[in-house]
Short mmCIF file of C-alpha atoms in Angstrom, two decimals:
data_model
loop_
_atom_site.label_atom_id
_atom_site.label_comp_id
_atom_site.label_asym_id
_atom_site.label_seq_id
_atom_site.Cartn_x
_atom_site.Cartn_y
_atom_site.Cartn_z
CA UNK A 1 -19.01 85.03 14.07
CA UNK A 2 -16.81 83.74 11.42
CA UNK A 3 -17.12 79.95 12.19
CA UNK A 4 -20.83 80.46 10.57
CA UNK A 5 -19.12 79.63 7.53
CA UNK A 6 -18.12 75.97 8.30
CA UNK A 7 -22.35 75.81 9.49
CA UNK A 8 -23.25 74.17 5.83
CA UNK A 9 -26.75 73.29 7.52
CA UNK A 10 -28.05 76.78 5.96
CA UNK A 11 -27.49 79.15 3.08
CA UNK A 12 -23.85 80.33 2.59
CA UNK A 13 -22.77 83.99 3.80
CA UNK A 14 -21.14 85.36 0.48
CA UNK A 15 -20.44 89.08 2.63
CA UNK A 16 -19.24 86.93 5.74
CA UNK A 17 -16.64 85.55 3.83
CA UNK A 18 -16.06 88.49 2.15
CA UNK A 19 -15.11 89.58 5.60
CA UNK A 20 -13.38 87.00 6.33
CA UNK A 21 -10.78 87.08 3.65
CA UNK A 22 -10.46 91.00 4.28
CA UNK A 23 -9.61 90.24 7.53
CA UNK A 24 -7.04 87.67 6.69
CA UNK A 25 -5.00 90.26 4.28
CA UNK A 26 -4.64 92.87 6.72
CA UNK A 27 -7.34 94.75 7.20
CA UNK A 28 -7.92 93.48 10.75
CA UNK A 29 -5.89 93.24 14.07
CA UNK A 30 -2.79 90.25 14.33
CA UNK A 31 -5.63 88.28 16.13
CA UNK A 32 -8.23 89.14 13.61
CA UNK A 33 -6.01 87.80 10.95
CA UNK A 34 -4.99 84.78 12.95
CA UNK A 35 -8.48 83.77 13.68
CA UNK A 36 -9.83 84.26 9.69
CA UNK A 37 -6.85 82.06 9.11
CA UNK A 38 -8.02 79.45 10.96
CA UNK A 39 -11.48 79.53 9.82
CA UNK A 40 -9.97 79.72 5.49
CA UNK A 41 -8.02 76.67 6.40
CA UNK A 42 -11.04 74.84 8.02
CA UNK A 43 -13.39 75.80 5.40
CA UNK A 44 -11.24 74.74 2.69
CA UNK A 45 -10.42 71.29 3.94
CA UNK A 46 -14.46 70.72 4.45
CA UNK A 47 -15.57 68.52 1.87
CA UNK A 48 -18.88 70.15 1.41
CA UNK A 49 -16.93 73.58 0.44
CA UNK A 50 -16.64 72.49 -3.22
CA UNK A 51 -20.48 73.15 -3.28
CA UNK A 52 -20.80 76.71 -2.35
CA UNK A 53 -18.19 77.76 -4.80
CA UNK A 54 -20.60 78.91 -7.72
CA UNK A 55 -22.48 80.76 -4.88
CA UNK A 56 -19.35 82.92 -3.91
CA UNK A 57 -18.44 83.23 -7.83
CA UNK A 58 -21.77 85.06 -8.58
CA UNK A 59 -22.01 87.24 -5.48
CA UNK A 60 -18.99 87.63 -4.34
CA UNK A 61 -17.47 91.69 -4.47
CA UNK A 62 -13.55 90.30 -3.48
CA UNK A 63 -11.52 89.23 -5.74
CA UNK A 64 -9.64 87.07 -3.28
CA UNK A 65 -12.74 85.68 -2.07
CA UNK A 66 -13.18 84.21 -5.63
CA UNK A 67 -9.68 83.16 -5.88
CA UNK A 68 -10.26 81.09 -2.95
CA UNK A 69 -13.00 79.27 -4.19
CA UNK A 70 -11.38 78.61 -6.97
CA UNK A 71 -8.47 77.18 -5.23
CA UNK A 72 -10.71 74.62 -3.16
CA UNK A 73 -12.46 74.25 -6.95
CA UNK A 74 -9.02 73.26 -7.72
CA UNK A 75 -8.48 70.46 -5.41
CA UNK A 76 -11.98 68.66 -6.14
CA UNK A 77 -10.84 69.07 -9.57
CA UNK A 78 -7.65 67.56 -9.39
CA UNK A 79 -8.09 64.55 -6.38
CA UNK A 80 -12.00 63.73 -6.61
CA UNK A 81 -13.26 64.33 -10.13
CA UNK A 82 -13.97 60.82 -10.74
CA UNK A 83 -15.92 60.57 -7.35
CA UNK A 84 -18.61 63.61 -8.22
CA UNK A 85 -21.89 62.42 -9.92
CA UNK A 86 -22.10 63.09 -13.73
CA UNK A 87 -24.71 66.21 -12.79
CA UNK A 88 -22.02 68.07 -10.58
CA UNK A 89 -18.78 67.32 -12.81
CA UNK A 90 -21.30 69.11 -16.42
CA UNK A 91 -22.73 71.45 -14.08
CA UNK A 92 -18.93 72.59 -13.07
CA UNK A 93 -17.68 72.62 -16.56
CA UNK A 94 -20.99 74.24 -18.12
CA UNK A 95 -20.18 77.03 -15.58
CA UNK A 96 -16.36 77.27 -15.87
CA UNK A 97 -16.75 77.63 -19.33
CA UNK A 98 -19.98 79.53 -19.63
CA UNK A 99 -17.97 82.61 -17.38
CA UNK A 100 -14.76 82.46 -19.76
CA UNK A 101 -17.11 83.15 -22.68
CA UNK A 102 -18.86 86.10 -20.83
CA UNK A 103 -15.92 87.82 -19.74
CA UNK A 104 -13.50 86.63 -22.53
CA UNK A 105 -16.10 88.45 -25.58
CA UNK A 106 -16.25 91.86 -23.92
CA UNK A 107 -12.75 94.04 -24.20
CA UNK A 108 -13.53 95.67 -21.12
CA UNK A 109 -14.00 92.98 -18.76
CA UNK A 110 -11.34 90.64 -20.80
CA UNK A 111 -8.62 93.72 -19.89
CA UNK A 112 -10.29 94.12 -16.04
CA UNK A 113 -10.83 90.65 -15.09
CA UNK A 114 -7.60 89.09 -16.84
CA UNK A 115 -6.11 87.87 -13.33
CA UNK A 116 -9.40 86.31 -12.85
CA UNK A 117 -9.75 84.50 -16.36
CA UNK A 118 -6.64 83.14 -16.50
CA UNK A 119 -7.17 81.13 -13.33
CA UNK A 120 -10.53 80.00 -14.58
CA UNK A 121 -8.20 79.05 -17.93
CA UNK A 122 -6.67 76.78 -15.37
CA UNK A 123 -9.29 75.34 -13.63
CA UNK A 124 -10.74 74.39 -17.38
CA UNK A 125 -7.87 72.91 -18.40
CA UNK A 126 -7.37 70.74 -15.18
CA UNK A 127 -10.97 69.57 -15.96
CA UNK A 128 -10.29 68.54 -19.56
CA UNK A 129 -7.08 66.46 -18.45
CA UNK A 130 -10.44 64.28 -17.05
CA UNK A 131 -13.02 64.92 -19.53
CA UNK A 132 -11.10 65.17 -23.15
CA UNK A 133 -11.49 63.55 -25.20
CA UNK A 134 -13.97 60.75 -24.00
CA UNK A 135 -16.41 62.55 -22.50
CA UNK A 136 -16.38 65.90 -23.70
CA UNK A 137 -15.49 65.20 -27.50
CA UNK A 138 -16.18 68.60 -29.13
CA UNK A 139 -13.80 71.12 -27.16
CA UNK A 140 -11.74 71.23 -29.87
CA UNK A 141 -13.98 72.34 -32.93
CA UNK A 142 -16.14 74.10 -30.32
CA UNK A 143 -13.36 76.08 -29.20
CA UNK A 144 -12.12 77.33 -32.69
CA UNK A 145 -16.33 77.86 -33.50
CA UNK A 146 -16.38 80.08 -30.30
CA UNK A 147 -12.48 81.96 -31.46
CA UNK A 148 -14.23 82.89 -34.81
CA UNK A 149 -16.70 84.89 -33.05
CA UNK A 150 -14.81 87.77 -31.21
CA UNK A 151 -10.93 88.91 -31.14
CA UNK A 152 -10.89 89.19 -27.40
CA UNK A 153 -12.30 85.07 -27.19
CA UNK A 154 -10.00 84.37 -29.54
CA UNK A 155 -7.23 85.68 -27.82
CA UNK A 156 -7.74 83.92 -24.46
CA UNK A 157 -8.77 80.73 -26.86
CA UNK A 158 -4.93 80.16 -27.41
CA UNK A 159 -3.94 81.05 -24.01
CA UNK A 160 -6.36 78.20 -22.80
CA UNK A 161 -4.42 76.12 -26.01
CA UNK A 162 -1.37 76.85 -24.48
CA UNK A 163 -1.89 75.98 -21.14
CA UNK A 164 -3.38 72.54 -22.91
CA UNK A 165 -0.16 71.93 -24.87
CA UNK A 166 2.00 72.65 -21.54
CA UNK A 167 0.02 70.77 -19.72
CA UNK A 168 -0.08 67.59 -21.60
CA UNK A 169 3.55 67.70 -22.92
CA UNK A 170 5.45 69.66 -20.13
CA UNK A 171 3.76 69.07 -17.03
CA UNK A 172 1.90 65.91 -16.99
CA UNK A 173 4.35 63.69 -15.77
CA UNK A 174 3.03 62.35 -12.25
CA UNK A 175 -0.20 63.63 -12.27
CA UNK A 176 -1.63 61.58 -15.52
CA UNK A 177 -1.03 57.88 -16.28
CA UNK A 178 0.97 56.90 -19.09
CA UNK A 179 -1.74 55.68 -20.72
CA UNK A 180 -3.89 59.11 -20.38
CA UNK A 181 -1.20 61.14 -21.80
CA UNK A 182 -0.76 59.24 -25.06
CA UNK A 183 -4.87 59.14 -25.45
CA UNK A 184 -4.37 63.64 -24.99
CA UNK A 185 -1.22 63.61 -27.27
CA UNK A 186 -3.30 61.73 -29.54
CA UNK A 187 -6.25 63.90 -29.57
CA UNK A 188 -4.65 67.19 -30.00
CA UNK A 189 -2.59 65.32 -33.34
CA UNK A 190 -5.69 64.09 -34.52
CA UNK A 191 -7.98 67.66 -34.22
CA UNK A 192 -4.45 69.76 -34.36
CA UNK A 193 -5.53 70.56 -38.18
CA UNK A 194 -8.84 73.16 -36.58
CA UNK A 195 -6.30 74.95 -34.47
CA UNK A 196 -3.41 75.27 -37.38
CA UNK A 197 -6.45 76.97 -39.66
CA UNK A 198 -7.36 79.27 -36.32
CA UNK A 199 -4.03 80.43 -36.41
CA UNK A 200 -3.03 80.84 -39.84
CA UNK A 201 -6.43 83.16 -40.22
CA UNK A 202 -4.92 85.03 -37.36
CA UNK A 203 -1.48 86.04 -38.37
CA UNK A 204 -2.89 86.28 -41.97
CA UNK A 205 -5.77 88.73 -40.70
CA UNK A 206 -5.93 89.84 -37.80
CA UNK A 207 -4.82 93.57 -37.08
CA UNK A 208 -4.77 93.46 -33.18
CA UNK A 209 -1.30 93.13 -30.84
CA UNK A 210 -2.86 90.92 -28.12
CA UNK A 211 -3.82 88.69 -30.54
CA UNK A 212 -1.08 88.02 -32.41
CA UNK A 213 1.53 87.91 -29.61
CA UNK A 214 -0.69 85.30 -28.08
CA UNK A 215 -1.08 83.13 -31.23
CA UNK A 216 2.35 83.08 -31.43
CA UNK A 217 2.78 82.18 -28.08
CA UNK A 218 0.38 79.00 -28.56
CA UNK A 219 2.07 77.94 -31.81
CA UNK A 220 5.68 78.10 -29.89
CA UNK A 221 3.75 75.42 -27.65
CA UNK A 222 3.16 73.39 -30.69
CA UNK A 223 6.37 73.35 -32.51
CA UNK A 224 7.72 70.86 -30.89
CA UNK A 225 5.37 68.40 -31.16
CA UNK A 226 2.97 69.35 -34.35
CA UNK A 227 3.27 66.78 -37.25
CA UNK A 228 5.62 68.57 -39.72
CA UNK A 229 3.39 68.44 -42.56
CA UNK A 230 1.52 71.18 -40.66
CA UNK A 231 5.15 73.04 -40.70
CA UNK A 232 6.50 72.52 -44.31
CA UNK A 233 3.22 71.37 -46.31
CA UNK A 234 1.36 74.47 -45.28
CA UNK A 235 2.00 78.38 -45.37
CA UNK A 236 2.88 78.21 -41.72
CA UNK A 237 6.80 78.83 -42.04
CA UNK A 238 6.39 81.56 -44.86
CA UNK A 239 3.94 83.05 -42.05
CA UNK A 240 6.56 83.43 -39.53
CA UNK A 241 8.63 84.78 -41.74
CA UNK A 242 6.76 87.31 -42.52
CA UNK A 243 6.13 88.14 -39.26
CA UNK A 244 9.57 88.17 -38.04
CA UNK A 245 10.77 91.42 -39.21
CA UNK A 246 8.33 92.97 -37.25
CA UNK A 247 8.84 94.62 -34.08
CA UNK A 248 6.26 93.56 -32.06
CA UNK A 249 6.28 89.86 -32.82
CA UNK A 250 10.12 90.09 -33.30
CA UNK A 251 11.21 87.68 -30.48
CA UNK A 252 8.07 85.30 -30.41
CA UNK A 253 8.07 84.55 -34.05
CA UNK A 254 11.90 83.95 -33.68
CA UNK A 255 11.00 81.24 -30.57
CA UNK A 256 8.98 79.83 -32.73
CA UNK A 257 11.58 79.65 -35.48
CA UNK A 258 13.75 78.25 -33.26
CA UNK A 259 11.74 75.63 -32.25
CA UNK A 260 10.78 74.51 -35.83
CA UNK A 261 15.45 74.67 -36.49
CA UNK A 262 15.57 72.46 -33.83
CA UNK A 263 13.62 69.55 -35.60
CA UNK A 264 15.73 67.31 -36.94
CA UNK A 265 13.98 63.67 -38.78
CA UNK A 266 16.03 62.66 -41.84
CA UNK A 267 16.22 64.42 -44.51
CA UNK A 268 13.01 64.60 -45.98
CA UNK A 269 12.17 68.07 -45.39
CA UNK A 270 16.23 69.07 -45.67
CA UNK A 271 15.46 71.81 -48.86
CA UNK A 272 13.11 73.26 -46.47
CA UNK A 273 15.43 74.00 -43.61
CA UNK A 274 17.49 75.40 -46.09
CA UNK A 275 14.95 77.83 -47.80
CA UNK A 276 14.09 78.57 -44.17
CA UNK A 277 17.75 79.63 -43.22
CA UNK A 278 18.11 81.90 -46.40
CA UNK A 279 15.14 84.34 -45.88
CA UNK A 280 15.93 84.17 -42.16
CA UNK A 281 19.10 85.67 -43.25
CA UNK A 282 18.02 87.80 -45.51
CA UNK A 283 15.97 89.52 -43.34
CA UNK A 284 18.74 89.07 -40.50
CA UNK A 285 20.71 91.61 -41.75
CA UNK A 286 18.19 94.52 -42.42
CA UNK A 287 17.38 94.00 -38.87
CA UNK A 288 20.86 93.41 -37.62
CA UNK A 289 23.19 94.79 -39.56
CA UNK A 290 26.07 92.40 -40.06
CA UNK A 291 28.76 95.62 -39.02
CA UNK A 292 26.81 95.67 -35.70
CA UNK A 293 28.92 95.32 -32.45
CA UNK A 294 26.90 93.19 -31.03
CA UNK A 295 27.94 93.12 -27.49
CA UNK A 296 27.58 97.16 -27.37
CA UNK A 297 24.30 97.05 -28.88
CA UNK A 298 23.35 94.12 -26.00
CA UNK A 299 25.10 96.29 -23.44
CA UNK A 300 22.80 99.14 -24.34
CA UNK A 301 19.69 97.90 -25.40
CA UNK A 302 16.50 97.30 -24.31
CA UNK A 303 15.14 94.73 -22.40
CA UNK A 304 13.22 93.73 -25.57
CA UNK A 305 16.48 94.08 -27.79
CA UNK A 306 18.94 91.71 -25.16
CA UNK A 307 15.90 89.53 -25.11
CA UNK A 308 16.40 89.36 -29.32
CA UNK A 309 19.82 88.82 -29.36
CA UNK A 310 19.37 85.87 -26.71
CA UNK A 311 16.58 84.28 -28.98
CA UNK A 312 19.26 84.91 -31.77
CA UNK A 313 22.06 82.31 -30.41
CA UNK A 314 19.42 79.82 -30.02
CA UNK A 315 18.23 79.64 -32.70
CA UNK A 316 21.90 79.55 -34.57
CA UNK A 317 23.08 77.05 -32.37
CA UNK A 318 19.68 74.50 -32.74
CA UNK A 319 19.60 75.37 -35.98
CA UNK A 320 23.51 74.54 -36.92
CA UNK A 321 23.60 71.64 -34.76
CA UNK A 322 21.01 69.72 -36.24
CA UNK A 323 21.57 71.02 -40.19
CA UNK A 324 24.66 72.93 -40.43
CA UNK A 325 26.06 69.74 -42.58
CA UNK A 326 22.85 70.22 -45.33
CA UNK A 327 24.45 73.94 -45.97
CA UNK A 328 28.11 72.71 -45.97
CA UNK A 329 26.67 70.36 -49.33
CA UNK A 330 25.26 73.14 -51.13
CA UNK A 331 27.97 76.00 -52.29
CA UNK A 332 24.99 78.53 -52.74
CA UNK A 333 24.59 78.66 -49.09
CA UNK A 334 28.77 79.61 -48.53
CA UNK A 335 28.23 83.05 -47.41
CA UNK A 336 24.81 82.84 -45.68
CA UNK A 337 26.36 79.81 -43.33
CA UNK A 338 29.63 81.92 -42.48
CA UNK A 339 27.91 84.69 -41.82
CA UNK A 340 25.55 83.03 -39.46
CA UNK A 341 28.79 81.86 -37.63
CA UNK A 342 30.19 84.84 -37.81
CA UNK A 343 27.35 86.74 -36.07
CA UNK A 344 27.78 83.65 -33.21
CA UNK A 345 30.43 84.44 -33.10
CA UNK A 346 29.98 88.61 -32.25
CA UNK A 347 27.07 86.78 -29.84
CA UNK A 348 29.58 84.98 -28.15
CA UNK A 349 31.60 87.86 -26.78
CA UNK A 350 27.92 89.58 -25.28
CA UNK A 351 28.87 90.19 -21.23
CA UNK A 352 26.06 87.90 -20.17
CA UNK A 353 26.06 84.09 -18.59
CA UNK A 354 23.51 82.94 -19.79
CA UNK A 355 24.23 84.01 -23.37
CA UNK A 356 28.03 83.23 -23.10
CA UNK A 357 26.73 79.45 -21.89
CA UNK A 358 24.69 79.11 -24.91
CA UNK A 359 27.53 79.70 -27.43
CA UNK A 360 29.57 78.13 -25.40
CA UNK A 361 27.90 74.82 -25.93
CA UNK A 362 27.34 75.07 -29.31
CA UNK A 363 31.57 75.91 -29.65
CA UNK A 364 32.22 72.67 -27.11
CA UNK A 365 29.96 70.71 -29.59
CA UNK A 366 31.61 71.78 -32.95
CA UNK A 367 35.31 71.46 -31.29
CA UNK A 368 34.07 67.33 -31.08
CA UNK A 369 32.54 67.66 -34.93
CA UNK A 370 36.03 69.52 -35.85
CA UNK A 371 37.69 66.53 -34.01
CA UNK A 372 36.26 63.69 -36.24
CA UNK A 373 36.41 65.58 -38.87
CA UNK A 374 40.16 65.33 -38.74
CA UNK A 375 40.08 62.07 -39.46
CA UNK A 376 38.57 62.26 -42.58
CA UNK A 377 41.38 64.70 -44.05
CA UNK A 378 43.59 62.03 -45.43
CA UNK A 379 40.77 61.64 -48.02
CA UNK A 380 39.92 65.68 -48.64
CA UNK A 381 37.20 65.07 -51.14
CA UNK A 382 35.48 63.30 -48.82
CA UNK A 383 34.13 66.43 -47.31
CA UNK A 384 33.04 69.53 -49.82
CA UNK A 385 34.67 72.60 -50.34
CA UNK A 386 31.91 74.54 -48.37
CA UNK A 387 32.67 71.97 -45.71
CA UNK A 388 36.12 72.84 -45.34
CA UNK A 389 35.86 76.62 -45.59
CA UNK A 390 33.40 76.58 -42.86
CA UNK A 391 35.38 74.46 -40.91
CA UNK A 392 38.64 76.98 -41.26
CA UNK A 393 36.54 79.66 -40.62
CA UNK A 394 35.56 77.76 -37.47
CA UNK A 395 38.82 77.44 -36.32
CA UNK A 396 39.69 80.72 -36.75
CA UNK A 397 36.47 81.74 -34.52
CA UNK A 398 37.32 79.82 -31.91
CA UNK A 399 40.95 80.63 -32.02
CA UNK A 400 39.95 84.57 -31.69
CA UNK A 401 37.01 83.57 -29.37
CA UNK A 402 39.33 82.22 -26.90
CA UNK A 403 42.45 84.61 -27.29
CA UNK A 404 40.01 87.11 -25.69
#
């Protein structure tokens, strides 16, 4: 009965798939299953399958049923875009991003379909890496227009940012040319101002959890590549700030900190990472007490509060690897800068790999700045006296670190 399906001579039996993909997870006998295997795997290497996919969408009752289509949706997507008349490829995004809208702007559905929306968040995406920016200009302002107009839209707006960022920066390599890459990079520069406005009105505004976790979540996608006028020329970094002492956002606004310590181009922007490093402390120590024992409070906290003190040693060791030497110039800084090693150092001792491996490069790298540093001790005034307090106070951590 099931090989109906691969008939594509008449209409397309929504409930007969339906069926069929019950039948494959286990609702059926080990034959049953067997044989709706066979008939999935035919039906989605047909290559008229693409076609009935928007048919099984809109009637479908299974959510796996609608997974599957979007999973042979997918695959035109990704290996015959190019091939599909200019009716069928609109007609596929018009839909794809007509059903985000509908779902993403009610609460309800956003919450119950959320498994559901983030694949279609995919499949969009995976047809902008064609479409954007030649031949589908306007996602960009369109997208921020559409964000404006409900908190839920908004919120899976800069999950479907994200995935953008990710998928042009992280994951592009062998599935883009060079040449298509750049031309994305390039767009999302150029239009990046819309989207750094979105989110600013956000975190400035915007009462809601969801929301706010996943702005932050999109911006720690852009900190690595953003221009860094958008980071130091604007109220971004007095944003994060702001939001950093707070529970909820603790650990995402400190990713995103520690992406933005981890910059390092000249010196331009130098006072900046400095300013940056003194509120950061500041507020440090009302939320970490610098008397904490660290390693007991890791031992017994939450998931949320190991997860904090993880985010904590990167963003020390990014940070004092790429600036450490702009607070060694500037005496003001003395205490802040020791007492950021010192609370590596309490890090350092936490019983965890991954955390102990951390540290542990950051301590191999200064043992090799400590090392040329020696040289220059003939000629003390050559380095400040910040310079060489830190660096006794680094050998003294290290000394203690690895007496233990």
């Amino acid at each position: 009965m099931a090989e109906k399906l691969l008939d594509f001579s008449q209409p397309f039996d929504v409930a007969l798939l339906d069926a069929t993909i019950a039948a494959f997870y286990g609702t059926g006998s080990k034959d049953e299953r067997a044989a709706a295997e066979r008939i999935l795997r035919q039906l989605q290497e047909h290559p008229e399958t693409w076609t009935r996919v928007v048919t099984i969408l809109q009637n479908s009752q299974n959510l796996n049923s609608k997974f599957f289509a979007l999973q042979v949706l997918e695959g035109v997507i990704k290996y015959r875009w190019n091939a599909l008349p200019i009716e069928q490829r609109d007609g596929i995004k018009n839909y794809v991003s007509d059903v985000i809208v509908q779902l993403s702007s009610n609460a309800t559905s956003f919450r119950q379909e959320r498994l559901y929306i983030n694949k279609l968040n995919i499949i969009l995406v995976q047809v902008l890496k064609h479409e954007w920016p030649a031949r589908w200009p306007g996602f960009i302002p369109d997208l921020v227009s559409a964000a404006k107009s409900s908190e839920t839209l908004c919120e899976n707006c800069m999950v479907i940012l994200k995935l953008l960022s990710e998928e042009v920066f992280d994951f592009s390599r062998g599935e883009m040319t060079q040449s298509k890459i750049k031309e994305l990079k390039h767009s999302l520069n150029s239009e990046f101002q819309l989207i750094h406005e979105l989110c600013l009105y956000v975190l400035s505004v915007s009462q809601k959890p969801e929301l706010i976790r996943a702005t932050l979540a999109t911006l720690h996608a852009f900190l690595s590549w953003i221009p860094l006028g958008y980071i130091f020329e604007s109220p971004l970094l007095e944003t994060l700030l702001k939001v950093f002492p707070i529970v909820a956002y603790r650990n995402l606004a400190l990713q995103c900190l520690t992406e933005v310590a981890a910059l390092s181009f000249g010196d331009f922007y130098d006072s900046e990472f400095v300013k940056l490093y003194t509120i950061f402390m500041v507020q440090l120590q009302i939320i970490l007490p610098p008397v904490t024992n660290i390693p007991e409070a890791y031992a017994n906290g939450s998931d949320e509060d190991q997860a904090f003190i993880q985010n904590l040693a990167l963003f020390f060791t990014s940070f004092f690897k790429s600036h450490i030497s702009v607070l060694e110039t500037v005496p003001d800084n003395q205490a802040a800068l020791l007492m950021g090693l010192e609370y590596l150092t309490g890090i350092s001792y936490v019983d965890d790999t991954e955390v102990f491996k951390v540290c542990l490069d950051y301590w191999n790298y200064l043992v090799g700045e400590l090392f040329q540093s020696e040289s220059k001790m003939e000629n003390p005034s050559s380095i400040s006296p910040v310079g060489l307090q830190v660096r006794e106070c680094s050998h003294v951590s290290l000394v203690a670190l690895f007496l233990q």
